[in-house]
């Protein structure tokens, strides 16, 4: 398999080598479990079936999931086993199948969904560093896009995630996602069945960047659902970057939250600041795989 799934365009045979994502052709999973603390409209009382793929096409220095994204912890499985996991999670009552960090495994996701398509929504939970061409190939597979918009400033994305093109890539990806799913659809229980949720994690010392992102969303995305996140916790190599080597201050989150409201982005979600805790990092133990 010659892989050009994501914007890195490594153009390498992942059956023999690994690209920037650091993993091979077959799906490598670190955990599959029910998670109750995603946004309320995608987590019922049972939870969202979070399926964590190992590897990542971004290199965020503060990644809370660095054990799987940078260190590639996980187990290789077959496409058939991935499809079985979808079925098992559905049978447990999951509100959806939540594919976490899927951008480098879109080929595997399509193959598994061709084997078994769940009767619950499929969520594409990505960093926003996605190829428009690959997203187009997913249009018959994905019901909900749960996408990050991390940075507006290319220099910031270059320094913190080794991706200077991230802002433009993420903008194009989000617009494509909105094109593929033009409007939200809800079930009788109020749960989201189809739609796009744009997440933004506010970073310490970078409220101006957050405000620029919110302004862009307001000006460019039709009827956006925005999830403004406060849970930043300095982890992994954040100590090498003094500007982000601390928790978010309440005033920083408040400034961004107030701007969000002032420009009319009121259709979405905010977080309590005490959600910023390392205890929210999953225990990547291979369970459910």
CSV table of C-alpha atoms in Angstrom, one decimal:
chain,number,residue,atom,x,y,z
A,1,UNK,CA,0.0,0.0,0.0
A,2,UNK,CA,1.5,3.3,-1.1
A,3,UNK,CA,0.2,5.8,1.4
A,4,UNK,CA,-0.8,9.4,0.7
A,5,UNK,CA,-3.8,9.3,3.1
A,6,UNK,CA,-3.0,12.6,4.8
A,7,UNK,CA,-1.4,16.0,4.0
A,8,UNK,CA,2.1,14.6,4.7
A,9,UNK,CA,2.0,12.7,1.4
A,10,UNK,CA,4.7,10.3,2.5
A,11,UNK,CA,4.2,8.2,-0.7
A,12,UNK,CA,5.7,5.1,1.0
A,13,UNK,CA,4.7,1.5,1.1
A,14,UNK,CA,3.3,1.1,4.6
A,15,UNK,CA,3.4,-2.7,4.3
A,16,UNK,CA,7.2,-2.4,4.4
A,17,UNK,CA,8.0,1.0,6.0
A,18,UNK,CA,6.4,3.7,8.1
A,19,UNK,CA,5.8,7.3,7.3
A,20,UNK,CA,5.5,10.3,9.6
A,21,UNK,CA,2.6,8.6,11.4
A,22,UNK,CA,5.0,5.8,12.6
A,23,UNK,CA,2.7,2.8,12.0
A,24,UNK,CA,2.2,0.2,9.4
A,25,UNK,CA,-0.6,-0.7,7.0
A,26,UNK,CA,-2.8,-2.9,9.3
A,27,UNK,CA,-4.8,-1.0,11.9
A,28,UNK,CA,-2.9,-0.6,15.2
A,29,UNK,CA,-5.1,0.0,18.2
A,30,UNK,CA,-4.3,1.1,21.7
A,31,UNK,CA,-7.7,0.9,23.3
A,32,UNK,CA,-11.4,0.4,22.5
A,33,UNK,CA,-13.8,1.4,25.3
A,34,UNK,CA,-17.0,3.2,26.2
A,35,UNK,CA,-16.4,6.9,27.1
A,36,UNK,CA,-19.1,9.0,28.8
A,37,UNK,CA,-17.4,12.4,28.7
A,38,UNK,CA,-17.4,13.5,25.1
A,39,UNK,CA,-19.7,16.4,24.1
A,40,UNK,CA,-23.2,15.6,25.6
A,41,UNK,CA,-24.9,15.2,22.2
A,42,UNK,CA,-22.6,12.3,21.3
A,43,UNK,CA,-22.4,10.6,24.6
A,44,UNK,CA,-25.4,8.8,26.0
A,45,UNK,CA,-25.6,7.2,29.5
A,46,UNK,CA,-23.6,4.2,28.1
A,47,UNK,CA,-21.0,6.3,26.3
A,48,UNK,CA,-19.3,6.8,23.0
A,49,UNK,CA,-17.3,3.9,21.7
A,50,UNK,CA,-13.8,5.4,21.5
A,51,UNK,CA,-11.4,3.5,19.3
A,52,UNK,CA,-7.9,4.8,19.7
A,53,UNK,CA,-5.6,4.3,16.7
A,54,UNK,CA,-1.9,4.3,17.4
A,55,UNK,CA,0.4,6.7,15.6
A,56,UNK,CA,-0.4,10.3,14.4
A,57,UNK,CA,0.4,12.5,11.5
A,58,UNK,CA,0.9,15.5,13.8
A,59,UNK,CA,3.8,15.9,16.3
A,60,UNK,CA,2.2,18.0,19.1
A,61,UNK,CA,4.8,18.5,21.8
A,62,UNK,CA,2.1,18.7,24.5
A,63,UNK,CA,0.1,15.6,23.4
A,64,UNK,CA,-1.7,14.0,26.3
A,65,UNK,CA,-1.9,10.7,24.3
A,66,UNK,CA,1.8,10.7,23.5
A,67,UNK,CA,2.1,7.1,24.6
A,68,UNK,CA,0.2,6.1,21.5
A,69,UNK,CA,0.7,9.1,19.1
A,70,UNK,CA,4.5,9.4,19.6
A,71,UNK,CA,5.6,6.1,21.1
A,72,UNK,CA,3.2,4.1,19.0
A,73,UNK,CA,1.9,1.8,21.7
A,74,UNK,CA,-0.7,-0.6,20.4
A,75,UNK,CA,-1.5,-3.9,18.8
A,76,UNK,CA,-1.8,-4.6,15.1
A,77,UNK,CA,-5.1,-6.3,14.2
A,78,UNK,CA,-6.9,-7.3,11.0
A,79,UNK,CA,-9.6,-5.4,9.2
A,80,UNK,CA,-12.0,-8.1,10.2
A,81,UNK,CA,-11.1,-7.7,13.9
A,82,UNK,CA,-11.7,-3.9,13.6
A,83,UNK,CA,-15.1,-4.6,12.1
A,84,UNK,CA,-15.8,-7.0,15.0
A,85,UNK,CA,-14.9,-4.2,17.5
A,86,UNK,CA,-17.5,-2.0,15.8
A,87,UNK,CA,-20.1,-4.7,16.3
A,88,UNK,CA,-19.1,-5.4,19.9
A,89,UNK,CA,-19.3,-1.7,20.9
A,90,UNK,CA,-22.7,-1.4,19.2
A,91,UNK,CA,-24.0,-4.4,21.1
A,92,UNK,CA,-22.9,-2.8,24.4
A,93,UNK,CA,-25.2,0.1,23.7
A,94,UNK,CA,-22.7,2.8,22.5
A,95,UNK,CA,-24.1,6.0,21.2
A,96,UNK,CA,-21.7,5.9,18.3
A,97,UNK,CA,-18.4,4.5,16.9
A,98,UNK,CA,-15.8,7.2,17.7
A,99,UNK,CA,-12.7,6.8,15.6
A,100,UNK,CA,-9.9,8.7,17.4
A,101,UNK,CA,-6.9,9.9,15.4
A,102,UNK,CA,-8.1,8.2,12.2
A,103,UNK,CA,-6.5,10.3,9.5
A,104,UNK,CA,-3.6,7.9,8.8
A,105,UNK,CA,-5.9,4.9,8.9
A,106,UNK,CA,-8.7,5.9,6.5
A,107,UNK,CA,-7.9,2.9,4.3
A,108,UNK,CA,-8.4,0.5,7.2
A,109,UNK,CA,-11.6,2.3,8.4
A,110,UNK,CA,-13.2,2.0,4.9
A,111,UNK,CA,-12.3,-1.7,4.7
A,112,UNK,CA,-13.7,-2.5,8.2
A,113,UNK,CA,-16.9,-0.5,7.5
A,114,UNK,CA,-17.3,-2.4,4.3
A,115,UNK,CA,-17.3,-5.6,6.3
A,116,UNK,CA,-19.7,-4.3,9.0
A,117,UNK,CA,-21.5,-1.0,9.0
A,118,UNK,CA,-23.0,-0.3,12.5
A,119,UNK,CA,-26.5,0.9,12.9
A,120,UNK,CA,-25.2,3.8,15.0
A,121,UNK,CA,-23.4,6.9,13.8
A,122,UNK,CA,-19.7,6.7,12.9
A,123,UNK,CA,-17.7,9.6,14.3
A,124,UNK,CA,-14.4,10.8,12.6
A,125,UNK,CA,-12.5,12.3,15.6
A,126,UNK,CA,-9.5,14.1,14.0
A,127,UNK,CA,-6.9,16.7,14.6
A,128,UNK,CA,-8.0,18.6,11.5
A,129,UNK,CA,-4.9,17.7,9.7
A,130,UNK,CA,-6.8,15.9,7.0
A,131,UNK,CA,-6.6,15.7,3.2
A,132,UNK,CA,-9.6,17.0,1.3
A,133,UNK,CA,-9.2,14.2,-1.2
A,134,UNK,CA,-9.3,11.6,1.5
A,135,UNK,CA,-12.3,13.2,3.2
A,136,UNK,CA,-14.2,13.0,-0.2
A,137,UNK,CA,-13.5,9.3,-0.2
A,138,UNK,CA,-15.1,9.0,3.2
A,139,UNK,CA,-18.4,10.7,2.3
A,140,UNK,CA,-20.4,7.5,2.4
A,141,UNK,CA,-18.8,6.2,5.6
A,142,UNK,CA,-18.8,9.1,8.1
A,143,UNK,CA,-21.9,10.5,9.9
A,144,UNK,CA,-20.3,13.0,12.3
A,145,UNK,CA,-17.1,14.9,12.0
A,146,UNK,CA,-15.6,15.8,15.4
A,147,UNK,CA,-12.6,18.0,14.3
A,148,UNK,CA,-10.0,20.1,16.0
A,149,UNK,CA,-9.0,23.5,14.9
A,150,UNK,CA,-5.7,23.9,16.8
A,151,UNK,CA,-3.9,26.9,15.4
A,152,UNK,CA,-4.4,29.9,13.3
A,153,UNK,CA,-0.8,31.0,13.2
A,154,UNK,CA,1.5,28.9,11.0
A,155,UNK,CA,4.6,29.7,13.1
A,156,UNK,CA,2.8,28.4,16.2
A,157,UNK,CA,1.7,25.2,14.5
A,158,UNK,CA,5.2,24.7,13.1
A,159,UNK,CA,6.8,25.1,16.6
A,160,UNK,CA,4.3,23.1,18.6
A,161,UNK,CA,3.2,20.4,16.0
A,162,UNK,CA,5.8,20.4,13.3
A,163,UNK,CA,3.2,21.4,10.7
A,164,UNK,CA,3.5,24.9,9.4
A,165,UNK,CA,0.7,24.2,6.8
A,166,UNK,CA,-1.7,23.1,9.6
A,167,UNK,CA,-3.9,26.3,9.6
A,168,UNK,CA,-4.7,26.2,5.9
A,169,UNK,CA,-5.1,22.4,5.8
A,170,UNK,CA,-7.5,22.5,8.8
A,171,UNK,CA,-9.5,25.3,7.2
A,172,UNK,CA,-9.9,23.4,4.0
A,173,UNK,CA,-10.7,20.2,5.9
A,174,UNK,CA,-13.4,21.8,8.0
A,175,UNK,CA,-15.0,23.4,4.9
A,176,UNK,CA,-15.0,20.0,3.2
A,177,UNK,CA,-16.6,18.3,6.3
A,178,UNK,CA,-19.3,20.9,6.3
A,179,UNK,CA,-19.9,20.3,2.6
A,180,UNK,CA,-20.2,16.6,3.2
A,181,UNK,CA,-22.5,17.0,6.1
A,182,UNK,CA,-24.3,20.4,5.4
A,183,UNK,CA,-26.6,20.3,8.5
A,184,UNK,CA,-27.0,18.6,11.9
A,185,UNK,CA,-29.6,15.8,12.3
A,186,UNK,CA,-30.8,14.7,15.7
A,187,UNK,CA,-32.6,11.6,17.0
A,188,UNK,CA,-35.7,11.7,19.1
A,189,UNK,CA,-33.5,11.3,22.2
A,190,UNK,CA,-31.6,14.6,21.3
A,191,UNK,CA,-28.4,12.7,20.3
A,192,UNK,CA,-26.6,13.9,17.2
A,193,UNK,CA,-26.9,11.5,14.3
A,194,UNK,CA,-25.2,13.6,11.6
A,195,UNK,CA,-23.2,16.8,11.8
A,196,UNK,CA,-19.9,18.6,12.4
A,197,UNK,CA,-18.5,19.7,15.7
A,198,UNK,CA,-15.4,21.9,15.7
A,199,UNK,CA,-13.3,21.7,18.8
A,200,UNK,CA,-10.7,24.2,19.9
A,201,UNK,CA,-8.4,23.8,22.9
A,202,UNK,CA,-7.4,27.1,24.4
A,203,UNK,CA,-3.6,27.2,25.0
A,204,UNK,CA,-2.0,29.3,27.7
A,205,UNK,CA,-0.5,32.6,26.4
A,206,UNK,CA,-2.2,32.2,23.1
A,207,UNK,CA,-5.7,33.7,23.5
A,208,UNK,CA,-5.2,35.9,20.4
A,209,UNK,CA,-4.8,32.8,18.3
A,210,UNK,CA,-8.0,31.3,19.8
A,211,UNK,CA,-9.9,34.5,19.0
A,212,UNK,CA,-8.7,34.4,15.4
A,213,UNK,CA,-9.9,30.8,15.0
A,214,UNK,CA,-13.3,31.7,16.4
A,215,UNK,CA,-13.6,34.7,14.0
A,216,UNK,CA,-12.7,32.5,11.1
A,217,UNK,CA,-15.3,29.9,12.1
A,218,UNK,CA,-18.0,32.6,12.4
A,219,UNK,CA,-17.2,34.1,9.0
A,220,UNK,CA,-16.7,30.8,7.1
A,221,UNK,CA,-18.7,27.9,8.5
A,222,UNK,CA,-22.5,27.7,8.2
A,223,UNK,CA,-24.3,27.3,11.5
A,224,UNK,CA,-21.2,25.9,13.3
A,225,UNK,CA,-21.3,23.7,16.5
A,226,UNK,CA,-18.2,24.8,18.5
A,227,UNK,CA,-16.7,23.0,21.5
A,228,UNK,CA,-14.4,25.4,23.4
A,229,UNK,CA,-12.1,23.3,25.5
A,230,UNK,CA,-10.3,24.3,28.7
A,231,UNK,CA,-8.6,21.0,29.6
A,232,UNK,CA,-5.1,21.8,28.5
A,233,UNK,CA,-2.6,20.1,30.8
A,234,UNK,CA,1.2,20.5,30.2
A,235,UNK,CA,2.5,17.0,29.3
A,236,UNK,CA,5.1,15.2,27.2
A,237,UNK,CA,7.6,17.8,25.9
A,238,UNK,CA,5.7,21.0,26.8
A,239,UNK,CA,8.5,21.8,29.3
A,240,UNK,CA,10.6,22.7,26.3
A,241,UNK,CA,8.2,25.5,25.4
A,242,UNK,CA,7.9,27.9,28.4
A,243,UNK,CA,4.8,29.7,26.9
A,244,UNK,CA,2.7,26.5,27.3
A,245,UNK,CA,4.4,24.9,30.2
A,246,UNK,CA,1.6,25.6,32.7
A,247,UNK,CA,-2.1,25.2,33.1
A,248,UNK,CA,-4.6,27.6,31.5
A,249,UNK,CA,-5.5,30.6,33.7
A,250,UNK,CA,-9.2,31.2,34.3
A,251,UNK,CA,-9.0,34.7,32.9
A,252,UNK,CA,-7.5,33.3,29.6
A,253,UNK,CA,-10.4,30.9,29.1
A,254,UNK,CA,-12.9,33.6,30.1
A,255,UNK,CA,-11.6,36.1,27.5
A,256,UNK,CA,-11.9,33.5,24.7
A,257,UNK,CA,-15.3,32.3,25.9
A,258,UNK,CA,-16.7,35.9,26.2
A,259,UNK,CA,-15.5,36.6,22.6
A,260,UNK,CA,-17.2,33.4,21.4
A,261,UNK,CA,-20.5,34.6,22.8
A,262,UNK,CA,-20.0,38.2,21.6
A,263,UNK,CA,-19.7,37.1,18.0
A,264,UNK,CA,-22.7,34.9,18.2
A,265,UNK,CA,-21.1,31.4,18.4
A,266,UNK,CA,-23.6,30.3,21.1
A,267,UNK,CA,-24.5,26.9,19.5
A,268,UNK,CA,-22.0,24.7,21.2
A,269,UNK,CA,-20.2,23.7,24.4
A,270,UNK,CA,-17.9,25.1,27.0
A,271,UNK,CA,-15.9,23.4,29.8
A,272,UNK,CA,-15.3,24.0,33.5
A,273,UNK,CA,-11.7,24.9,34.1
A,274,UNK,CA,-11.3,22.1,36.6
A,275,UNK,CA,-11.6,19.7,33.7
A,276,UNK,CA,-7.9,20.3,33.1
A,277,UNK,CA,-6.5,17.2,34.7
A,278,UNK,CA,-4.1,14.4,33.8
A,279,UNK,CA,-6.7,12.0,35.3
A,280,UNK,CA,-8.7,12.5,32.1
A,281,UNK,CA,-6.0,10.8,30.0
A,282,UNK,CA,-7.1,7.3,29.1
A,283,UNK,CA,-5.2,4.3,30.4
A,284,UNK,CA,-3.8,2.8,27.2
A,285,UNK,CA,-3.7,-0.8,28.2
A,286,UNK,CA,-4.9,-2.5,25.0
A,287,UNK,CA,-8.3,-3.3,26.5
A,288,UNK,CA,-11.1,-4.0,24.0
A,289,UNK,CA,-8.6,-4.7,21.2
